[in-house]
XYZ file of C-alpha atoms in Angstrom:
561
model
C -0.016 0.016 0.023
C 1.296 3.481 -0.910
C 0.485 6.303 1.601
C 0.460 10.050 1.138
C 3.963 10.541 2.555
C 5.364 7.865 0.237
C 3.725 9.585 -2.752
C 5.151 12.933 -1.744
C 8.631 11.399 -1.454
C 8.234 9.688 -4.788
C 7.254 13.000 -6.363
C 10.355 14.734 -4.977
C 12.577 11.941 -6.229
C 11.027 12.063 -9.661
C 11.778 15.811 -9.909
C 15.453 15.061 -9.294
C 15.635 12.244 -11.893
C 17.513 12.665 -15.122
C 14.946 10.437 -16.798
C 11.442 11.613 -17.754
C 9.052 10.323 -15.100
C 5.301 10.559 -15.818
C 2.554 9.353 -13.533
C -0.974 8.508 -14.819
C -4.122 7.209 -13.273
C -5.639 3.876 -14.283
C -7.200 5.456 -17.397
C -3.968 6.925 -18.628
C -4.637 10.531 -17.642
C -1.375 12.292 -16.748
C -1.216 13.213 -13.063
C 2.440 14.224 -12.763
C 5.141 15.340 -15.239
C 8.663 15.932 -13.943
C 11.234 18.516 -15.112
C 13.096 15.978 -17.230
C 9.809 15.102 -18.990
C 9.245 18.788 -19.755
C 12.695 18.980 -21.296
C 12.401 15.718 -23.199
C 8.951 16.248 -24.651
C 8.805 20.050 -24.868
C 5.558 20.428 -22.957
C 5.031 22.346 -19.752
C 3.526 20.367 -16.868
C 0.362 22.475 -16.909
C -0.188 21.631 -20.563
C -0.326 17.890 -20.082
C -1.996 17.367 -16.696
C -5.256 15.567 -17.245
C -4.469 14.617 -20.858
C -3.910 11.068 -22.124
C -0.398 9.666 -21.997
C -1.038 8.303 -25.547
C -0.257 11.800 -26.803
C 3.433 11.036 -26.142
C 3.534 8.141 -28.606
C 3.275 8.005 -32.439
C -0.091 7.272 -33.996
C 0.954 3.728 -35.052
C 1.661 2.760 -31.404
C -1.743 2.242 -29.900
C -0.501 0.387 -26.847
C -1.577 3.118 -24.438
C -4.721 4.352 -26.200
C -6.603 1.439 -24.607
C -6.710 3.237 -21.218
C -9.836 5.084 -22.226
C -11.756 1.779 -22.702
C -10.018 -0.612 -20.364
C -11.036 0.021 -16.714
C -9.507 -3.129 -15.352
C -6.236 -1.788 -14.044
C -4.757 -5.104 -12.943
C -5.679 -6.783 -16.215
C -4.127 -3.947 -18.195
C -0.824 -3.919 -16.252
C -0.501 -7.702 -16.511
C -0.527 -7.453 -20.359
C 1.998 -4.643 -20.597
C 5.721 -5.058 -21.251
C 7.518 -3.858 -18.173
C 10.464 -2.616 -20.186
C 10.933 -2.139 -23.928
C 12.692 0.058 -26.494
C 10.222 2.080 -28.514
C 9.581 5.485 -30.020
C 8.168 8.491 -28.291
C 6.686 11.709 -29.828
C 7.662 15.227 -28.755
C 5.745 18.495 -29.046
C 7.312 19.300 -32.408
C 5.974 16.004 -33.860
C 9.397 14.392 -34.029
C 9.869 10.777 -32.892
C 12.855 9.713 -30.879
C 14.089 6.384 -29.527
C 13.567 5.675 -25.809
C 13.842 2.935 -23.244
C 10.414 2.763 -21.582
C 9.881 1.244 -18.170
C 6.402 0.940 -16.658
C 5.559 0.335 -13.029
C 2.184 -0.072 -11.333
C 1.530 1.224 -7.850
C -1.734 1.060 -5.941
C -3.323 1.838 -2.608
C -6.832 1.419 -1.294
C -8.162 4.482 -3.094
C -5.922 5.065 -6.076
C -4.311 3.145 -8.894
C -1.386 4.713 -10.792
C 1.084 3.777 -13.469
C 4.590 5.177 -13.546
C 6.201 5.785 -16.960
C 9.924 6.284 -17.042
C 11.511 7.359 -20.286
C 15.288 7.166 -20.974
C 16.284 8.998 -24.095
C 18.393 6.676 -26.333
C 18.586 8.892 -29.358
C 22.107 10.112 -28.449
C 23.444 6.679 -27.567
C 26.088 5.702 -30.131
C 24.569 2.250 -30.464
C 21.018 3.533 -30.656
C 21.321 6.538 -32.907
C 17.817 7.768 -33.634
C 18.218 8.120 -37.413
C 19.880 4.751 -37.685
C 17.060 3.171 -35.707
C 14.431 4.833 -37.902
C 16.137 3.461 -40.981
C 16.333 0.025 -39.379
C 12.755 -0.164 -38.045
C 10.623 1.998 -40.326
C 9.541 1.947 -43.928
C 10.860 5.175 -45.442
C 7.940 5.541 -47.868
C 4.925 4.883 -45.625
C 6.364 5.827 -42.239
C 4.945 2.604 -40.862
C 7.030 0.214 -38.756
C 8.664 -2.467 -40.950
C 9.223 -6.217 -40.690
C 12.304 -5.714 -38.454
C 10.224 -3.786 -35.950
C 7.529 -6.497 -36.131
C 10.209 -9.110 -35.184
C 11.396 -6.813 -32.386
C 7.958 -6.311 -30.913
C 6.981 -9.996 -31.121
C 10.308 -10.979 -29.463
C 9.654 -8.460 -26.715
C 6.224 -10.011 -26.129
C 7.766 -13.460 -25.926
C 10.495 -12.398 -23.481
C 8.004 -10.497 -21.257
C 5.461 -13.285 -21.498
C 2.788 -10.940 -22.783
C 1.850 -12.863 -25.924
C -1.732 -12.208 -26.831
C -3.974 -11.495 -29.799
C -3.595 -12.539 -33.464
C -1.112 -11.919 -36.198
C -2.312 -11.343 -39.742
C -0.600 -10.926 -43.087
C -2.514 -8.816 -45.569
C -1.947 -8.635 -49.334
C -3.512 -5.485 -50.756
C -4.762 -6.199 -54.230
C -5.425 -3.640 -56.889
C -2.665 -1.166 -56.088
C -0.163 -2.734 -58.440
C -2.612 -2.129 -61.278
C -2.405 1.577 -60.561
C 1.230 1.742 -61.686
C 1.297 3.983 -64.731
C -1.745 5.929 -63.507
C -0.066 7.169 -60.287
C 3.540 7.529 -59.247
C 5.141 4.973 -57.042
C 5.207 7.524 -54.184
C 1.451 8.106 -54.475
C 0.710 4.384 -54.560
C 2.797 3.889 -51.450
C 0.804 6.664 -49.789
C -2.255 4.479 -50.442
C -0.587 1.656 -48.549
C 0.060 4.153 -45.717
C -3.632 5.109 -45.873
C -4.727 1.551 -45.453
C -2.293 1.114 -42.563
C -3.630 4.177 -40.740
C -7.207 3.071 -41.289
C -6.382 -0.294 -39.731
C -4.872 1.524 -36.743
C -8.025 3.636 -36.349
C -10.596 0.903 -36.871
C -9.075 -2.119 -35.078
C -9.174 -2.594 -31.298
C -6.970 -0.273 -29.292
C -3.529 -1.688 -28.771
C -3.403 -3.202 -32.244
C -0.402 -2.302 -34.432
C 0.292 -2.262 -38.187
C 3.529 -2.884 -40.087
C 4.642 -2.440 -43.681
C 6.206 -5.794 -44.583
C 6.212 -5.761 -48.386
C 5.432 -3.538 -51.427
C 1.734 -4.467 -51.241
C 1.692 -6.192 -47.860
C 0.730 -5.131 -44.372
C 1.090 -7.105 -41.152
C -1.320 -6.609 -38.309
C -0.970 -7.474 -34.665
C -4.637 -7.646 -33.636
C -5.032 -6.830 -29.965
C -7.951 -8.523 -28.213
C -9.521 -6.056 -25.791
C -9.500 -7.087 -22.128
C -12.539 -8.965 -20.947
C -13.664 -9.501 -24.525
C -13.623 -12.549 -26.739
C -12.936 -11.996 -30.399
C -13.067 -15.093 -32.611
C -10.155 -15.358 -35.002
C -12.550 -15.402 -37.952
C -14.128 -12.190 -36.771
C -10.680 -10.599 -36.436
C -9.835 -11.607 -40.007
C -13.148 -10.067 -41.215
C -12.436 -6.829 -39.343
C -9.071 -6.569 -41.122
C -10.472 -7.537 -44.482
C -13.297 -4.977 -44.249
C -10.707 -2.204 -43.608
C -9.031 -3.064 -46.886
C -12.208 -3.611 -48.881
C -13.795 -0.247 -48.102
C -13.020 2.662 -50.469
C -9.995 4.684 -49.399
C -10.457 8.489 -49.706
C -7.492 10.213 -51.174
C -6.629 13.521 -52.968
C -6.811 11.479 -56.189
C -10.348 10.324 -55.381
C -11.688 7.133 -53.799
C -9.307 4.182 -54.221
C -10.952 0.761 -54.513
C -8.909 -2.261 -53.636
C -9.311 -5.794 -52.377
C -7.175 -8.017 -50.283
C -6.412 -11.413 -48.858
C -5.763 -12.053 -45.192
C -3.846 -14.879 -43.625
C -4.240 -14.947 -39.853
C -2.884 -17.026 -36.959
C -3.195 -17.094 -33.250
C -0.048 -16.488 -31.145
C 0.737 -19.636 -29.192
C 2.519 -19.076 -25.904
C 4.751 -22.039 -26.729
C 6.547 -20.108 -29.526
C 10.195 -19.321 -28.841
C 10.903 -16.782 -31.597
C 9.061 -14.143 -33.624
C 9.792 -16.101 -36.766
C 7.434 -18.852 -35.604
C 4.588 -16.356 -35.337
C 5.310 -14.798 -38.716
C 5.765 -18.146 -40.421
C 2.266 -19.202 -39.226
C 0.650 -16.054 -40.638
C 2.590 -16.359 -43.872
C 1.410 -19.968 -44.295
C -2.185 -18.836 -43.750
C -1.758 -16.117 -46.356
C -0.406 -18.706 -48.794
C -3.494 -20.776 -48.200
C -5.710 -17.724 -48.828
C -3.826 -17.062 -52.086
C -4.616 -20.577 -53.210
C -8.316 -19.965 -52.530
C -9.017 -16.485 -54.000
C -12.775 -17.042 -53.581
C -12.238 -16.735 -49.826
C -11.297 -13.402 -48.337
C -9.106 -14.903 -45.604
C -7.579 -18.144 -44.291
C -6.818 -19.212 -40.743
C -3.577 -21.053 -39.960
C -3.917 -24.781 -39.728
C -1.061 -26.711 -37.975
C -1.377 -29.653 -40.368
C -1.083 -27.273 -43.275
C 1.954 -25.745 -41.670
C 3.663 -29.107 -41.501
C 2.714 -29.736 -45.065
C 4.144 -26.427 -46.209
C 7.428 -27.019 -44.371
C 7.643 -30.457 -45.986
C 7.049 -28.964 -49.456
C 9.712 -26.347 -48.809
C 12.165 -29.088 -47.825
C 11.329 -31.074 -50.958
C 11.798 -27.967 -53.074
C 15.247 -27.279 -51.668
C 16.305 -30.933 -52.226
C 14.909 -30.896 -55.745
C 17.189 -28.040 -56.661
C 20.122 -30.117 -55.568
C 18.758 -33.236 -57.242
C 18.393 -31.558 -60.640
C 22.165 -30.954 -60.560
C 23.041 -34.504 -59.456
C 20.087 -36.347 -61.179
C 19.839 -39.275 -58.690
C 16.513 -40.379 -60.223
C 15.613 -43.908 -61.381
C 13.345 -45.063 -64.122
C 10.751 -47.774 -63.611
C 8.291 -49.112 -66.153
C 4.773 -50.502 -66.026
C 3.859 -52.818 -68.937
C 0.820 -52.244 -71.122
C -1.109 -55.232 -72.539
C -3.199 -55.708 -75.635
C -6.535 -56.825 -74.218
C -7.433 -59.012 -77.188
C -4.137 -60.937 -77.447
C -2.620 -60.532 -73.955
C 0.713 -59.512 -75.486
C 2.901 -56.726 -74.048
C 2.753 -53.949 -76.623
C 4.123 -51.066 -74.610
C 5.180 -49.653 -71.244
C 4.890 -46.419 -69.392
C 8.130 -44.995 -68.055
C 7.821 -43.514 -64.570
C 10.391 -41.473 -62.604
C 11.350 -42.400 -59.093
C 13.447 -40.404 -56.575
C 15.408 -42.579 -54.111
C 16.547 -41.069 -50.842
C 19.802 -41.723 -49.026
C 17.802 -43.814 -46.553
C 16.854 -46.231 -49.298
C 13.164 -45.331 -49.623
C 11.487 -43.264 -52.363
C 9.811 -39.904 -52.537
C 6.521 -40.300 -54.353
C 6.158 -38.583 -57.740
C 2.761 -37.357 -56.480
C 4.834 -35.350 -53.960
C 7.635 -33.939 -55.959
C 6.228 -33.513 -59.502
C 3.794 -30.721 -58.570
C 6.558 -29.018 -56.655
C 8.918 -29.343 -59.615
C 6.241 -27.752 -61.794
C 5.803 -24.874 -59.384
C 9.585 -24.275 -59.183
C 10.114 -24.499 -62.961
C 12.236 -27.626 -62.597
C 9.832 -29.915 -64.469
C 11.601 -29.230 -67.813
C 14.830 -30.652 -66.413
C 13.015 -33.740 -65.105
C 11.212 -34.305 -68.372
C 14.440 -33.855 -70.335
C 16.021 -36.533 -68.089
C 13.035 -38.871 -68.619
C 13.145 -38.468 -72.406
C 16.848 -39.212 -72.586
C 16.499 -42.243 -70.309
C 13.567 -43.511 -72.424
C 15.419 -43.162 -75.661
C 18.513 -44.807 -74.186
C 16.286 -47.690 -73.077
C 14.629 -47.975 -76.526
C 18.088 -48.065 -78.098
C 19.090 -50.961 -75.800
C 15.873 -52.815 -76.606
C 16.495 -52.298 -80.270
C 19.992 -53.773 -79.921
C 18.351 -56.794 -78.300
C 15.852 -57.274 -81.112
C 12.871 -55.654 -79.469
C 11.359 -52.934 -81.703
C 7.602 -53.623 -81.335
C 7.190 -52.241 -77.847
C 6.423 -48.523 -77.405
C 7.726 -46.674 -74.413
C 5.565 -43.839 -73.126
C 6.923 -40.671 -71.431
C 4.847 -38.038 -69.648
C 5.424 -34.592 -71.228
C 5.016 -31.425 -69.137
C 3.101 -28.445 -70.353
C 6.271 -26.310 -69.991
C 8.179 -28.533 -72.435
C 5.262 -28.906 -74.809
C 5.276 -25.133 -75.382
C 8.999 -25.119 -75.974
C 9.989 -23.556 -79.340
C 10.584 -26.266 -81.948
C 9.613 -29.019 -79.560
C 9.522 -31.602 -82.321
C 13.023 -30.637 -83.421
C 14.216 -31.015 -79.855
C 12.739 -34.530 -79.700
C 14.142 -35.567 -83.024
C 17.573 -34.492 -81.825
C 17.331 -36.852 -78.869
C 16.076 -39.714 -81.120
C 19.024 -39.292 -83.458
C 21.438 -39.276 -80.543
C 20.252 -42.790 -79.602
C 19.350 -43.990 -83.132
C 15.712 -44.545 -82.257
C 12.641 -44.219 -84.525
C 9.867 -41.781 -83.620
C 7.211 -44.519 -83.687
C 8.864 -46.269 -80.765
C 8.322 -43.309 -78.462
C 4.860 -42.458 -77.133
C 4.161 -39.076 -75.650
C 1.553 -38.843 -72.877
C 0.206 -35.326 -72.452
C -2.551 -34.339 -69.985
C -5.730 -32.476 -71.004
C -4.722 -29.555 -68.798
C -1.358 -29.212 -70.565
C -3.030 -29.200 -73.951
C -5.570 -26.586 -72.961
C -3.065 -24.066 -71.546
C -2.432 -22.725 -75.047
C -4.773 -24.440 -77.471
C -3.449 -22.917 -80.718
C 0.195 -23.616 -79.969
C -0.627 -27.101 -78.708
C -2.565 -27.933 -81.866
C 0.379 -26.848 -84.081
C 2.918 -28.777 -81.978
C 0.803 -31.983 -82.022
C 0.295 -31.712 -85.780
C 4.037 -31.415 -86.233
C 4.722 -34.382 -83.897
C 2.145 -36.463 -85.749
C 3.811 -35.785 -89.094
C 7.142 -37.006 -87.654
C 5.568 -40.321 -86.574
C 5.257 -39.812 -82.830
C 2.306 -41.513 -81.029
C 0.284 -39.060 -78.930
C -1.824 -40.190 -75.995
C -4.047 -37.900 -73.973
C -3.335 -38.827 -70.354
C -5.842 -38.735 -67.426
C -8.718 -38.291 -69.852
C -11.889 -37.147 -68.132
C -10.257 -35.278 -65.270
C -9.434 -32.023 -67.068
C -11.378 -29.870 -69.458
C -12.827 -32.831 -71.392
C -13.972 -30.721 -74.271
C -15.090 -32.709 -77.282
C -14.010 -29.862 -79.548
C -10.291 -30.454 -78.877
C -10.545 -34.090 -79.898
C -11.270 -32.818 -83.316
C -8.689 -30.073 -83.156
C -5.718 -32.055 -81.822
C -3.863 -34.771 -83.767
C -3.866 -37.565 -81.201
C -3.755 -41.381 -81.376
C -4.925 -42.657 -77.971
C -7.092 -41.722 -75.040
C -6.037 -42.908 -71.626
C -8.905 -43.246 -69.160
C -7.940 -41.957 -65.784
C -7.631 -44.616 -63.080
C -10.024 -42.679 -60.781
C -12.861 -43.911 -63.107
C -11.467 -47.364 -63.744
C -10.755 -48.493 -60.174
C -14.325 -48.156 -58.909
C -16.248 -48.761 -62.121
C -17.775 -52.014 -60.787
C -19.088 -50.292 -57.638
C -20.003 -46.863 -59.052
C -22.512 -46.769 -61.947
C -21.384 -43.228 -62.805
C -17.745 -44.244 -63.190
C -18.808 -47.253 -65.293
C -20.920 -45.001 -67.558
C -17.934 -42.646 -68.029
C -15.607 -45.530 -68.878
C -18.078 -46.982 -71.380
C -18.722 -43.603 -72.945
C -15.035 -42.793 -73.413
C -14.432 -46.177 -75.046
C -17.305 -45.748 -77.464
C -16.283 -42.132 -78.199
C -12.689 -43.086 -78.827
C -13.575 -45.891 -81.173
C -15.953 -43.591 -83.100
C -13.003 -41.166 -83.582
C -10.691 -44.093 -84.606
C -8.642 -43.705 -81.401
C -7.184 -46.581 -79.321
C -8.175 -46.628 -75.667
C -5.930 -47.311 -72.685
C -7.451 -48.117 -69.280
C -5.061 -47.547 -66.328
C -5.614 -48.584 -62.750
C -6.938 -52.095 -63.375
C -6.377 -53.932 -60.089
C -8.681 -56.969 -60.155
C -9.577 -59.713 -62.592
C -13.238 -58.612 -62.397
C -12.366 -55.090 -63.469
C -10.132 -56.450 -66.268
C -12.987 -58.636 -67.554
C -15.420 -55.733 -67.548
C -13.072 -53.340 -69.263
C -12.336 -55.966 -71.914
C -16.101 -56.593 -72.384
C -16.593 -52.856 -73.050
C -14.084 -53.062 -75.874
C -11.029 -51.340 -74.422
C -7.833 -51.901 -76.430
C -5.020 -51.626 -73.912
C -4.794 -52.431 -70.196
C -2.400 -51.196 -67.532
C -2.535 -51.689 -63.773
C -1.405 -53.658 -60.700
C -3.535 -56.651 -61.742
C -1.185 -57.188 -64.625
C 2.104 -55.827 -63.245
C 3.356 -53.292 -60.725
C 6.026 -50.841 -61.881
C 9.500 -52.342 -61.717
C 13.093 -51.253 -62.638
C 13.517 -50.730 -66.353
C 16.539 -53.085 -66.351
C 14.189 -56.005 -65.675
C 11.819 -55.327 -68.563
C 13.295 -57.560 -71.255
C 13.480 -60.519 -68.838
C 9.913 -59.902 -67.708
C 8.772 -59.797 -71.363
C 10.493 -63.053 -72.213
C 8.887 -64.815 -69.250
C 5.484 -63.441 -70.227
C 5.846 -64.693 -73.768
C 6.909 -68.118 -72.525
C 3.934 -68.314 -70.173
C 1.378 -67.587 -72.908
């Protein structure tokens, strides 16, 4: 308990202090302002008594504006950092770097907070201008990513972690380049930042963390419960509303990725990573205005990042292996082809699934390197088969959309064939519907050129992409490959069976041969054969195996017939 004599003594001591000492009541109204404070801030004591202490902090720092709404003194103090480096604001409107210490003192009748400011702006290691350059975006005046890390780490060290962290991509501003100068567009970003500061709960803070990105620490008011989805909507609505400016109303949109702030986190990077992952999820779902961090998704993203890094190294070393899965003529039972499949062995002896690394390779632009490797391996294999008297088995290679649109793709392929002395009709190119439809005109020209050179073209995963009948007329193709998702369950699902039957009839009407992949049981094989399918592929016949074993497997199959 603090009595009157103790208060009087404390007042006398504060007047002798070289640091600025300011006393407020529980609502942040200034009750005392020592001589050092008058010198530091440029105000006389009479000018500030009764005013809010928030006046001594920049607009973007709303930490102390919450006094006017938060009447729970003990709750407020418990959520405040007891000591932190921050910026203060003097009478002239200049900011300067300070060490701020806060201390609560209470008696039966009164509650007070003591603010002690130590000016760091003249400290050689904390030069004010240097700190501004380090912690603030020079164009918007908003705190930057470094300041965000600093504040989050301070919260962690003082065990005052609370609220949510959101990453916000502001859409539409980039399209204004050419209409407005870069400086004006950045002022719009500043405008959105200041609106967020004004509209969000007191104590929230906003940071400029990218050309079109803002980060928001969303403060949850004391004694209130704000659902994370509501917090995300609050932020999104601030971005979505028209922004008044001297150039007129600016209309924009945005995406929000938001995460809670777990007390278990050890570093600021953990918080920021969670919000970044949520923003990535929102970017992948543009129909939704925001996304909330999901721990399972976080693990998945980290795994994908790891695979991506390892892929870059693998493309240089090419540790991949080729396996093949035979294809059978359903009328004769003979092996007439095989699909080449890429496998990526790890140092531990297991394999990373193509379903895992192929999409990542496509996203990173590495799929061209992998496809080039696959084509060379396939042609080398065909050359070896040819030397061993096997020239009636086609080997299929999956072709990426990126390579399909390569200039003079047919010339590139012919160059590889000549290198290994292999005929074009021995190589089958499997191309997905999606790849063909990315650039229809160019794809049509490329396929026509490939057809003239004698390559066999199969449309892979038929039925899962665009499935437009018009392109079957437009593209020069030889085969349709029914996706295994329809084949596997065709005996149990009438819809799948109807699709399989329709594709087979359609293909035959267009004089195309039909391949069914994913046949895993004898019953499915019998049904697919009954429907008139030409070629079968699947585990029922043979699982993929190392390419080096193919000729031996083929000989045993012939002997067994």
